[in-house]
Short mmCIF file of N, CA and C in Angstrom, two decimals:
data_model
loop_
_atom_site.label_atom_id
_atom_site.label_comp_id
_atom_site.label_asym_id
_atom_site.label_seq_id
_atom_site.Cartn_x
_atom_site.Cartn_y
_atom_site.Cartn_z
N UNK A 1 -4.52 14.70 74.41
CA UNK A 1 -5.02 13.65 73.57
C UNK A 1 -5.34 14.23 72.21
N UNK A 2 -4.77 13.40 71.08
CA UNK A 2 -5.00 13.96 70.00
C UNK A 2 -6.17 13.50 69.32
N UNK A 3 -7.31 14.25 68.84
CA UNK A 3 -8.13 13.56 67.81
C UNK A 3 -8.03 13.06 66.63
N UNK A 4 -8.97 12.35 66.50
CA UNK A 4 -8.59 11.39 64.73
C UNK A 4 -9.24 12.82 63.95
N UNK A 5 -8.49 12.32 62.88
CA UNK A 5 -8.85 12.76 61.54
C UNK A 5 -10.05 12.85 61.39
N UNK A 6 -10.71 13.99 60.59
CA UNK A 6 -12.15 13.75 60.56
C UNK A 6 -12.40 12.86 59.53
N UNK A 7 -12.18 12.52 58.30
CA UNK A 7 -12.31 11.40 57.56
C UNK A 7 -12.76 10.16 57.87
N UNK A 8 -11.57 10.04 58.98
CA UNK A 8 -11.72 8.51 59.81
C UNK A 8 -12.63 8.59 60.72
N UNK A 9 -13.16 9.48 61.71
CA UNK A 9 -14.52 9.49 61.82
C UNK A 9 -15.89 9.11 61.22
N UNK A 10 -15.39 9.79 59.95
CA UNK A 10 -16.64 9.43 59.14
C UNK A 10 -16.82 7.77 58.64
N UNK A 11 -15.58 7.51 58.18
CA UNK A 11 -15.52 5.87 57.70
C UNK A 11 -15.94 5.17 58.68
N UNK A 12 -15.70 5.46 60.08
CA UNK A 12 -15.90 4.75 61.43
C UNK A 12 -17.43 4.26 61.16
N UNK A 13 -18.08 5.32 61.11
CA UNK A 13 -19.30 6.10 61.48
C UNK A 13 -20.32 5.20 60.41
N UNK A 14 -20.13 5.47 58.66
CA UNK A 14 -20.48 4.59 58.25
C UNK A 14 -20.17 2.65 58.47
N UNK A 15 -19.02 2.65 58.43
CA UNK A 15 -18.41 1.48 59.00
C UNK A 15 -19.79 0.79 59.93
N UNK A 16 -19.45 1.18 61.07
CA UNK A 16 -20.58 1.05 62.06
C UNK A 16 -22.43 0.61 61.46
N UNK A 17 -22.60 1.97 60.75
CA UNK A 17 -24.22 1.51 60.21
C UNK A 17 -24.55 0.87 59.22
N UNK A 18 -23.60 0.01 58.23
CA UNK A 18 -23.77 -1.05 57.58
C UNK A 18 -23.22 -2.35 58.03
N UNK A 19 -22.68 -2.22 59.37
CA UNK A 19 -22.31 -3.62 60.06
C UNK A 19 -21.10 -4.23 60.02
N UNK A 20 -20.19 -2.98 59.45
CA UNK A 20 -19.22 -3.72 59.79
C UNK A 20 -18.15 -3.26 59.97
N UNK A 21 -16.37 -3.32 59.66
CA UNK A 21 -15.70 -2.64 60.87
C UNK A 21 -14.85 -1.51 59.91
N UNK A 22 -14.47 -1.02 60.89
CA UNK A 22 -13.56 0.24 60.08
C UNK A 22 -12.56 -0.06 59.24
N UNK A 23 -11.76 0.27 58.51
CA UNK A 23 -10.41 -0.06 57.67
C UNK A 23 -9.78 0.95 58.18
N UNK A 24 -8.38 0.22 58.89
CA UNK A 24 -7.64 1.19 59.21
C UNK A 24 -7.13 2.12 58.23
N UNK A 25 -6.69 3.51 58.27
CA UNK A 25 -5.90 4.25 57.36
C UNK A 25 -4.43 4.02 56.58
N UNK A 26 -4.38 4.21 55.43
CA UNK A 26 -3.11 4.06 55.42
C UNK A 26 -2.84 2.55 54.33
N UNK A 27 -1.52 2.54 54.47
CA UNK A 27 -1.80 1.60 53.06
C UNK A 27 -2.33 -0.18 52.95
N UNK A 28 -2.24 0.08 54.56
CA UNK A 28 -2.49 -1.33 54.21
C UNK A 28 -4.38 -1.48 54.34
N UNK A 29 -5.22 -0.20 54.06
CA UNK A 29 -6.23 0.27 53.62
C UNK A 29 -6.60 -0.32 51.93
N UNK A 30 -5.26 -0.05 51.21
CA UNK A 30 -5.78 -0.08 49.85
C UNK A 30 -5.43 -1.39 49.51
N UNK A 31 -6.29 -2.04 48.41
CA UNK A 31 -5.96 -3.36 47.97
C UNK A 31 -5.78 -3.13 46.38
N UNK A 32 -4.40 -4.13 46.02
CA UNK A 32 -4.13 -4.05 44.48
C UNK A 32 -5.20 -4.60 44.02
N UNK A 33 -5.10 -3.24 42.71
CA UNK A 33 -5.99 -3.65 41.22
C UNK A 33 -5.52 -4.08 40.18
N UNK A 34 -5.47 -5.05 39.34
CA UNK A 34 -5.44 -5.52 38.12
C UNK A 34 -6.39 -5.89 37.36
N UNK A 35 -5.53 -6.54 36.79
CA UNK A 35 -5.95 -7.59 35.64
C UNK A 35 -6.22 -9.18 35.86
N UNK A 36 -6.96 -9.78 35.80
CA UNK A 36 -7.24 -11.49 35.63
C UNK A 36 -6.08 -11.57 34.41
N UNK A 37 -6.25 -12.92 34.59
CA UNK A 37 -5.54 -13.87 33.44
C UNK A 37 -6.48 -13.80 32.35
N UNK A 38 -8.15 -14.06 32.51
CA UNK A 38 -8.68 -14.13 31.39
C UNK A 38 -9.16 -12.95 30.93
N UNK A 39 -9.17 -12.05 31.47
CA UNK A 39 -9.48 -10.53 31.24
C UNK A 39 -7.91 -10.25 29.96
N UNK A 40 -6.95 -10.69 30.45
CA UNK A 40 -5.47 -10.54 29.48
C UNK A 40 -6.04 -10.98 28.49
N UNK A 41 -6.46 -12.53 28.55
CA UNK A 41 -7.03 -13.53 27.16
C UNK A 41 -7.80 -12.95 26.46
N UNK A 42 -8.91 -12.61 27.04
CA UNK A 42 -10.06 -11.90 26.05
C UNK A 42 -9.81 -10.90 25.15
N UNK A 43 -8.82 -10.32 26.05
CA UNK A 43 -8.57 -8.98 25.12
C UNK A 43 -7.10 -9.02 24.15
N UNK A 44 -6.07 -10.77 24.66
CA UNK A 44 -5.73 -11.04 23.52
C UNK A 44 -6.58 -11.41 22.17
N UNK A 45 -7.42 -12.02 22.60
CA UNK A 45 -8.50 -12.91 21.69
C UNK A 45 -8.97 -12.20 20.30
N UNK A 46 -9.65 -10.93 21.26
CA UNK A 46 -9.96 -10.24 20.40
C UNK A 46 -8.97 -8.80 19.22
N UNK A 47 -7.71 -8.76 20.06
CA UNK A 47 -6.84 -8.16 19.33
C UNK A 47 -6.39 -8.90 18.00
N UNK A 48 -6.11 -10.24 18.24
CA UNK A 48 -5.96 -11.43 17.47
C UNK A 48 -6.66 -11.59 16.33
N UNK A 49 -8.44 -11.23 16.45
CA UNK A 49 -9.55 -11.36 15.22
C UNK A 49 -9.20 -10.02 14.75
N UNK A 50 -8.97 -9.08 15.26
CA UNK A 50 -9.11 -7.67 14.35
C UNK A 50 -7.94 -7.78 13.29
N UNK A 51 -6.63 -8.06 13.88
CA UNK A 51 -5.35 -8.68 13.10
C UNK A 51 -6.20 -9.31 11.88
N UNK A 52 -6.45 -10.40 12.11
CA UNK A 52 -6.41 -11.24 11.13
C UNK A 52 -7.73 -10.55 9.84
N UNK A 53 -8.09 -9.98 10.41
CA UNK A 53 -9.40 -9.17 9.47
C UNK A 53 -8.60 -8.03 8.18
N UNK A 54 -8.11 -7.89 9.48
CA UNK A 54 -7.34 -6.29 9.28
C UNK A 54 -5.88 -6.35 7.88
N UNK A 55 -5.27 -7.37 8.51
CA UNK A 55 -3.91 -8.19 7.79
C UNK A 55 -4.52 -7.96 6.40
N UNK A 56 -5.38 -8.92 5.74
CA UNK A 56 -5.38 -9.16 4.46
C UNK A 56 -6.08 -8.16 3.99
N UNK A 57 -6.93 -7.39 4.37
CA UNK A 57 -7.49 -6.13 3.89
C UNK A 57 -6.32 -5.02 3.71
N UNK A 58 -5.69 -4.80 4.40
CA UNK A 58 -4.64 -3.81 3.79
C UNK A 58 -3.64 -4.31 3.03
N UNK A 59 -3.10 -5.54 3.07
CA UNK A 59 -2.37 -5.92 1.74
C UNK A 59 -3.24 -6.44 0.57
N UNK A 60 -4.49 -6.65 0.45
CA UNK A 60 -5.18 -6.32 -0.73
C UNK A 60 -5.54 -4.67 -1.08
N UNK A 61 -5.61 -3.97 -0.56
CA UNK A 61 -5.04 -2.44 -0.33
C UNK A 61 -4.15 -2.24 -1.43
N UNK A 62 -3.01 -2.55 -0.54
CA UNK A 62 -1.50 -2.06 -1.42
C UNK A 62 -1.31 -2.37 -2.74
N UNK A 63 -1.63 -3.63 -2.99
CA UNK A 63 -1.94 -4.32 -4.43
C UNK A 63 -2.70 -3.65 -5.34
N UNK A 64 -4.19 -2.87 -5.00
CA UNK A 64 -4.49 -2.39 -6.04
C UNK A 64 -4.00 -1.08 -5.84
N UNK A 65 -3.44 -0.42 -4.96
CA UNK A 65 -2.23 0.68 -4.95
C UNK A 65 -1.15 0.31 -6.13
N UNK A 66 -0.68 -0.71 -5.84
CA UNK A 66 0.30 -0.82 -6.37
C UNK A 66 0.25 -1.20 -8.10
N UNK A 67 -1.28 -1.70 -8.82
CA UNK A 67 -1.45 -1.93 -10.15
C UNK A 67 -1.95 -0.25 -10.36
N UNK A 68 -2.68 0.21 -9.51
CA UNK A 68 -2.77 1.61 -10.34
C UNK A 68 -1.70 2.69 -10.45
N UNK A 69 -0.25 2.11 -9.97
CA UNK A 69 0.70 2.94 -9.76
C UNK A 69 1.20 2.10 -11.24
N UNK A 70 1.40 0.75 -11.47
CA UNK A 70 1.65 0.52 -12.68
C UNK A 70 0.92 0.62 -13.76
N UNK A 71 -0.47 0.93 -14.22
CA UNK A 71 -0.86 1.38 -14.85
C UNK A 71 -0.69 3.21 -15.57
N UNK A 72 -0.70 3.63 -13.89
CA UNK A 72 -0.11 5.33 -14.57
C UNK A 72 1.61 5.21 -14.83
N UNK A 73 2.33 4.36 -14.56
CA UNK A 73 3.63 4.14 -15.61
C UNK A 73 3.34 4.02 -17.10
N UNK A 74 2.22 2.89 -17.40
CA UNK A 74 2.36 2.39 -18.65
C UNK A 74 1.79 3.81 -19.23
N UNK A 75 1.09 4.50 -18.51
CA UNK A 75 0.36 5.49 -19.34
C UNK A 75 1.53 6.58 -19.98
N UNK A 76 2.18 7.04 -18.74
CA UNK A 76 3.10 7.65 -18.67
C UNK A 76 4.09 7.99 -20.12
N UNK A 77 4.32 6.17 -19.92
CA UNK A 77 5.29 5.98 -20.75
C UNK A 77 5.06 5.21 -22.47
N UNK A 78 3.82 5.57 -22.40
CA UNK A 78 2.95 5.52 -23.58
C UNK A 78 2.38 7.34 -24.15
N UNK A 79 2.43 7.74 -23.30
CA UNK A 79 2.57 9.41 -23.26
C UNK A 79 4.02 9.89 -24.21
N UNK A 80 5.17 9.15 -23.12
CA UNK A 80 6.61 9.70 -23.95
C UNK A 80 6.57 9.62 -25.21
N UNK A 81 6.32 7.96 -25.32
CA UNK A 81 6.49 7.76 -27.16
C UNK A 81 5.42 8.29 -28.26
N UNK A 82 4.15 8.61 -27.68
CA UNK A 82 3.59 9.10 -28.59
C UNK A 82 4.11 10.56 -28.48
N UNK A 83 4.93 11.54 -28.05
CA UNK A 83 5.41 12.61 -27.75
C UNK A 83 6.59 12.75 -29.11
N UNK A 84 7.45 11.25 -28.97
CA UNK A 84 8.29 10.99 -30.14
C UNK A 84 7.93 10.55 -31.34
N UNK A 85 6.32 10.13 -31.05
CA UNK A 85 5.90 9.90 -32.52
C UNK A 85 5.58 11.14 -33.19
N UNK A 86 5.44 11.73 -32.71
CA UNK A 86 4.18 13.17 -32.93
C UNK A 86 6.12 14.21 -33.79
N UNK A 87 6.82 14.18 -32.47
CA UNK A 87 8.05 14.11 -33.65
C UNK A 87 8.72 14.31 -34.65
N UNK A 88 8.96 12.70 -35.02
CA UNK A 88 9.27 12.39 -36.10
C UNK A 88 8.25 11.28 -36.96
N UNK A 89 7.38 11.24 -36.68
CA UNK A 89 6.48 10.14 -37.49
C UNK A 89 6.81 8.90 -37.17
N UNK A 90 7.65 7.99 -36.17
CA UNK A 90 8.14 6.63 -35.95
C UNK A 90 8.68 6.64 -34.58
N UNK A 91 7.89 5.74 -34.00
CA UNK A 91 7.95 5.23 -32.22
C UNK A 91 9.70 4.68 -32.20
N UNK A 92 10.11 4.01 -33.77
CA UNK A 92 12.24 3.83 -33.54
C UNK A 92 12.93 4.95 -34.28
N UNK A 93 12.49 6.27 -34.62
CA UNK A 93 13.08 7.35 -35.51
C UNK A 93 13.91 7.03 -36.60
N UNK A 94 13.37 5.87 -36.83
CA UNK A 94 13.94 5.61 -38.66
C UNK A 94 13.87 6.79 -39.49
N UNK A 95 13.64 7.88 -38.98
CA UNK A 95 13.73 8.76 -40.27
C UNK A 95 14.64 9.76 -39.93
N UNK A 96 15.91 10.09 -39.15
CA UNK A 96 16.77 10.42 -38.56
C UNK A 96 16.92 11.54 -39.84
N UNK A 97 17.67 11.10 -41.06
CA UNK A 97 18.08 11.83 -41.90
C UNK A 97 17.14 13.39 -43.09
N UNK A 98 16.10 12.60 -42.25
CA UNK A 98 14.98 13.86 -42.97
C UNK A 98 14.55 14.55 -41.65
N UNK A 99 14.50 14.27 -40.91
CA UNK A 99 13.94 15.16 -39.59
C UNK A 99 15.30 15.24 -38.60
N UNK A 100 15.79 16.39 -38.50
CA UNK A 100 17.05 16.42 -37.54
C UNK A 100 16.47 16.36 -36.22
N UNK A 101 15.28 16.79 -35.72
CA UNK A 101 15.08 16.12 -33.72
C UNK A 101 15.39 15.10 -33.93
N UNK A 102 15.00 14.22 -35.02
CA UNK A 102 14.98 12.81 -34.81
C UNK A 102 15.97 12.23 -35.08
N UNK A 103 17.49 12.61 -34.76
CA UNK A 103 18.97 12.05 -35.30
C UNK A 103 18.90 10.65 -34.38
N UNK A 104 18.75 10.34 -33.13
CA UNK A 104 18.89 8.98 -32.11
C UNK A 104 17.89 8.13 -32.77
N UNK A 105 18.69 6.82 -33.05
CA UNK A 105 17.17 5.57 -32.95
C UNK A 105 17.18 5.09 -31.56
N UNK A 106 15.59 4.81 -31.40
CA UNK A 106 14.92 4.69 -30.17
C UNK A 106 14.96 2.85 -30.41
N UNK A 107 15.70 2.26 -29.25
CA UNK A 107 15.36 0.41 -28.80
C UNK A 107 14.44 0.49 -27.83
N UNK A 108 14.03 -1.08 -27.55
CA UNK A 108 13.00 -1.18 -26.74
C UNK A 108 13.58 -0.72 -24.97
N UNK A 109 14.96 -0.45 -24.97
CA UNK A 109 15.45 -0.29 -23.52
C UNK A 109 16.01 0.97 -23.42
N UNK A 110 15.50 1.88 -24.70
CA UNK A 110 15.97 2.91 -24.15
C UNK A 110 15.07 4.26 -23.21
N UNK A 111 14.21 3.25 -22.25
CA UNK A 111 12.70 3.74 -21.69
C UNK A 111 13.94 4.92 -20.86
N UNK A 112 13.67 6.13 -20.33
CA UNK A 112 14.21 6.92 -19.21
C UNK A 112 14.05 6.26 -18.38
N UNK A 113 15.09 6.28 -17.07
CA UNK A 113 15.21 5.67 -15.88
C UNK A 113 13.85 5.56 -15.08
N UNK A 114 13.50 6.93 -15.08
CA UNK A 114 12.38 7.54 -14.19
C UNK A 114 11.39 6.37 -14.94
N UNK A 115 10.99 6.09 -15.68
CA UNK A 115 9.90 5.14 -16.36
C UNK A 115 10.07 4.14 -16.62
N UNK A 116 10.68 3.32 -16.09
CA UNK A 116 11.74 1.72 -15.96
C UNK A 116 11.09 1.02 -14.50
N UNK A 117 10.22 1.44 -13.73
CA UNK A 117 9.89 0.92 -12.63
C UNK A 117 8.64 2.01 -12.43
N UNK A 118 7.66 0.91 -11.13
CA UNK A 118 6.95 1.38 -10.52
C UNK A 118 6.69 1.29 -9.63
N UNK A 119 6.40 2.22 -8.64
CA UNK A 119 5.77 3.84 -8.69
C UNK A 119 7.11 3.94 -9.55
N UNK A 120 7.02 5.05 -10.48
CA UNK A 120 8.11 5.84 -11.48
C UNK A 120 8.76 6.18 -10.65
N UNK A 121 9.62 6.86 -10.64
CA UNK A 121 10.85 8.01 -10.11
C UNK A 121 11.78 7.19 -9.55
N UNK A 122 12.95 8.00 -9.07
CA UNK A 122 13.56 7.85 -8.42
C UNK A 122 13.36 7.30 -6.34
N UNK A 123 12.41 8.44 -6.14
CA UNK A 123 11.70 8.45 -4.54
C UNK A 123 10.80 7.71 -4.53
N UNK A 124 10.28 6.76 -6.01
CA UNK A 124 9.02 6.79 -5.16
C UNK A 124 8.28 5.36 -4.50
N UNK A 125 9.20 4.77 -3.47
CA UNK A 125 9.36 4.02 -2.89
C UNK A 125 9.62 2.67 -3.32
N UNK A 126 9.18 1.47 -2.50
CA UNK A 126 9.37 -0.04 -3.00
C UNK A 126 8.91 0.08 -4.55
N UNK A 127 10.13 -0.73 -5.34
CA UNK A 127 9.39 -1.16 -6.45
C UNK A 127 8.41 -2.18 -6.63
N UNK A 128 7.73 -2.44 -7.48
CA UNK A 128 6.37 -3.35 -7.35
C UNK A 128 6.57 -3.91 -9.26
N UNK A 129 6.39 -2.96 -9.84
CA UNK A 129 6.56 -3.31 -10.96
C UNK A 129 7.90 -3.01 -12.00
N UNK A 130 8.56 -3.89 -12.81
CA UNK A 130 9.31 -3.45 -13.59
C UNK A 130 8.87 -3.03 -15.05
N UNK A 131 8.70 -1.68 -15.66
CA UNK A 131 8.12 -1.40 -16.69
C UNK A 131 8.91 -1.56 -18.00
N UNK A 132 8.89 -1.97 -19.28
CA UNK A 132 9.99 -2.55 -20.30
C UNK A 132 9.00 -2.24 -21.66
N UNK A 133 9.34 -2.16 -23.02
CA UNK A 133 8.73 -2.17 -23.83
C UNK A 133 9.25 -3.93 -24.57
N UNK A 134 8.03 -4.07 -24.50
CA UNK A 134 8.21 -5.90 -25.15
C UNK A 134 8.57 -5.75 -26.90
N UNK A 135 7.78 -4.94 -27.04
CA UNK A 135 7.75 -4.71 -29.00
C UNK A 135 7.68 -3.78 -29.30
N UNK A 136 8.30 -2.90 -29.87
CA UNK A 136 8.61 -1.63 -30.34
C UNK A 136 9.09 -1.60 -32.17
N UNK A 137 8.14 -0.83 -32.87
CA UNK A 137 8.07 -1.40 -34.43
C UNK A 137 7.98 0.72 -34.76
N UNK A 138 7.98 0.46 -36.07
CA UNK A 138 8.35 2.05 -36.51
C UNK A 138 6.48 2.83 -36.09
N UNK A 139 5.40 1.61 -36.09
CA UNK A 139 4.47 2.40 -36.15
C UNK A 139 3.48 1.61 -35.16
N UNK A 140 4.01 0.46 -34.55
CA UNK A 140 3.64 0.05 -32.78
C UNK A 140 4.26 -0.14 -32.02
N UNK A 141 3.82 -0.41 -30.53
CA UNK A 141 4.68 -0.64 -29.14
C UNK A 141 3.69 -1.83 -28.61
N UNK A 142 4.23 -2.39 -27.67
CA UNK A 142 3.41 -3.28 -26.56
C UNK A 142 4.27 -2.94 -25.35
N UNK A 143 3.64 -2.46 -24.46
CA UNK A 143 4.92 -1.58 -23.57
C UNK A 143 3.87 -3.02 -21.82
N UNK A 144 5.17 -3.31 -20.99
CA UNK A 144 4.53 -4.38 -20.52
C UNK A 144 4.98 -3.71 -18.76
N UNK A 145 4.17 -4.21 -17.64
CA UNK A 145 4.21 -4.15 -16.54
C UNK A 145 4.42 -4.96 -15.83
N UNK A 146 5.50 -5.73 -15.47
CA UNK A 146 5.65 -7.22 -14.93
C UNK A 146 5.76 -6.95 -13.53
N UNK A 147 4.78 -7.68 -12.77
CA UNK A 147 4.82 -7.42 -11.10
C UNK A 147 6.58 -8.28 -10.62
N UNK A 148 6.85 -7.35 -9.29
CA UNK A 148 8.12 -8.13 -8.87
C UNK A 148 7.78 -8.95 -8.31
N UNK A 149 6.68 -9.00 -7.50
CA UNK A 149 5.65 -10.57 -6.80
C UNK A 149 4.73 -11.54 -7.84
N UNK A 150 5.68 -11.85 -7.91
CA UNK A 150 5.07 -13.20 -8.51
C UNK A 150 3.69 -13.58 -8.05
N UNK A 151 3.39 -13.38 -6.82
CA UNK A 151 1.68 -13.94 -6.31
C UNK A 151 0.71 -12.84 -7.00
N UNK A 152 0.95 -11.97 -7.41
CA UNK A 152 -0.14 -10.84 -7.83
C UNK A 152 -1.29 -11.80 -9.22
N UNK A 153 -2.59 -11.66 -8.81
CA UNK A 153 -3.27 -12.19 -9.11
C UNK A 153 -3.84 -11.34 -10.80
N UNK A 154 -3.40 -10.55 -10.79
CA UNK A 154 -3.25 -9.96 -12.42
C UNK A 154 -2.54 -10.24 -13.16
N UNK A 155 -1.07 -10.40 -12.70
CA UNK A 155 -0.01 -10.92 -13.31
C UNK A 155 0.44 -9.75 -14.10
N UNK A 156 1.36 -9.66 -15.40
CA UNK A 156 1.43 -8.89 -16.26
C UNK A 156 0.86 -7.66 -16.82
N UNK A 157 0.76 -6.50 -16.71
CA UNK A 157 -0.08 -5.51 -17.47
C UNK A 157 0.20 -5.39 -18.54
N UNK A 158 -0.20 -5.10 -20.04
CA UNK A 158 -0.27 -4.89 -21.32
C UNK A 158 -0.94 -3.41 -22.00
N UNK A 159 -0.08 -2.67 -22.29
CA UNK A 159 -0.16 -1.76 -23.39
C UNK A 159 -0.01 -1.56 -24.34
N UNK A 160 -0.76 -1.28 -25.37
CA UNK A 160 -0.62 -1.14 -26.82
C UNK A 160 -0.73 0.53 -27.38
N UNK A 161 0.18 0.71 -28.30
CA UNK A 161 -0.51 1.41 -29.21
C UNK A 161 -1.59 2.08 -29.74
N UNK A 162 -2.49 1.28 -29.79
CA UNK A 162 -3.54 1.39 -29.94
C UNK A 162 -4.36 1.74 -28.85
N UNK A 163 -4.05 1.16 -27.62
CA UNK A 163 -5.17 1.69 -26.55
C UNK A 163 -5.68 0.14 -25.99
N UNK A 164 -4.93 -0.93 -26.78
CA UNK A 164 -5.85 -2.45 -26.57
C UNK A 164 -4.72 -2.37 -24.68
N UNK A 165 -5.44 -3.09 -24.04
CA UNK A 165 -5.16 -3.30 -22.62
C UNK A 165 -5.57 -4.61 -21.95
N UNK A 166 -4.40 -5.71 -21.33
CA UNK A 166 -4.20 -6.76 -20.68
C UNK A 166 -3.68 -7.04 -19.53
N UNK A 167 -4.14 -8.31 -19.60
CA UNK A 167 -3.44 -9.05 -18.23
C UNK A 167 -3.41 -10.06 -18.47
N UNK A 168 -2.34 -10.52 -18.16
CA UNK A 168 -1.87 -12.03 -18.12
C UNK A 168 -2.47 -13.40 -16.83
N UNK A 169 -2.99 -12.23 -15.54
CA UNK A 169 -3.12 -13.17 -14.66
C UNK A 169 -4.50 -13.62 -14.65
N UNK A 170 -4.95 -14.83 -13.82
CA UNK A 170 -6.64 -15.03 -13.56
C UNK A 170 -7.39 -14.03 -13.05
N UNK A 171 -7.08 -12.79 -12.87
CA UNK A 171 -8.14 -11.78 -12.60
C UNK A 171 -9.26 -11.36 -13.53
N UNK A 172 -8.80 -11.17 -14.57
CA UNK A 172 -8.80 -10.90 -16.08
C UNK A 172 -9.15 -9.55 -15.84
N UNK A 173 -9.22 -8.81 -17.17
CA UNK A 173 -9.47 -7.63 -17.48
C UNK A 173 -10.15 -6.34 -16.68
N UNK A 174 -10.78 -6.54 -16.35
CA UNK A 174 -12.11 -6.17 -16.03
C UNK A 174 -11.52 -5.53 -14.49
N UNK A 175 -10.97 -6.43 -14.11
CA UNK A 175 -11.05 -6.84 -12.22
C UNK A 175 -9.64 -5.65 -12.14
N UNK A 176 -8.59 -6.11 -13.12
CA UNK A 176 -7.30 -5.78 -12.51
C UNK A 176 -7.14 -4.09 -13.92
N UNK A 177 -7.98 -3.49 -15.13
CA UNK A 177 -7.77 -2.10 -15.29
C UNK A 177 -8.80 -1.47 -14.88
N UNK A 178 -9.95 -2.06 -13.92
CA UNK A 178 -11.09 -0.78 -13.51
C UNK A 178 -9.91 0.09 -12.53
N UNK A 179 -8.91 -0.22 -11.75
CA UNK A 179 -8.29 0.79 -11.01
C UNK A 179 -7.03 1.16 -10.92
#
């Protein structure tokens, strides 16, 4: 005669002094564990509120990512031309014939590639802004940042010459160059 397992002894054993009966060994011992239906729900529920929290906070994120990436364009490229003013004395090199660096006249489209969009470069991912000089004169610029989304609540960025700085959209000033 073979003896039981000592395990199953023991389960017996307790079994017995809380009243009630043994569980046989084996699988039909174990009972499946899950999930409820509303245990699924709840914890859709709440995946659902973090989303929706979460959603518009990081694409208001990217946005002011994406104006301070067009702002260091305009800078950038307010950098170049004062580089060409410094030069030849004139942001269009009207003076070609007295200063030989300065043989090319400069138009408003002849920005370098790399400074024609933003983020600048070549790599440096989605464009967001297209960068252009609006007015270009022998001794000012208005060099402009036009979002490719139309919904951007700044609208337009504005550089001057001078250092004067805009926006076209209802944010106004304040909201859309603190960053």
């Amino acid at each position: 005669m073979s003896m039981p397992h000592p395990s199953c002894a023991i389960r017996a054993t307790r079994a017995a002094l809380v009243g009630g009966t043994a569980r046989p060994p084996g699988p039909a011992r174990s009972r499946q564990r899950g999930l409820t239906l509303v245990e699924i729900m709840v914890s859709v529920v709440i995946v659902g509120i973090l989303t929706a929290v979460a959603i518009p906070g990081y694409q208001d994120y990217i946005r002011r990512a994406a104006r301070s990436d067009a702002q260091l364009t305009l800078q950038q490229v307010s950098s170049w031309l004062e580089r060409r003013y410094a030069e030849c004395n004139s942001y269009i090199r009207i003076n070609a014939a007295s200063n030989p660096p300065c043989t090319e006249v400069l138009a408003a489209s002849d920005l370098p590639a790399e400074l024609k969009r933003s983020p600048s470069g070549s790599g440096g991912g989605t464009k967001r802004y297209d960068v252009t000089i609006s007015s270009l004169a022998a001794q000012s610029y208005t060099l402009q940042a036009v979002p490719v989304d139309s919904n951007d609540k700044c609208g337009t960025f504005e550089l001057t010459s001078v250092g004067v700085r805009s926006v076209t959209g209802p944010l106004g000033n304040d909201n859309c160059w603190r960053r």
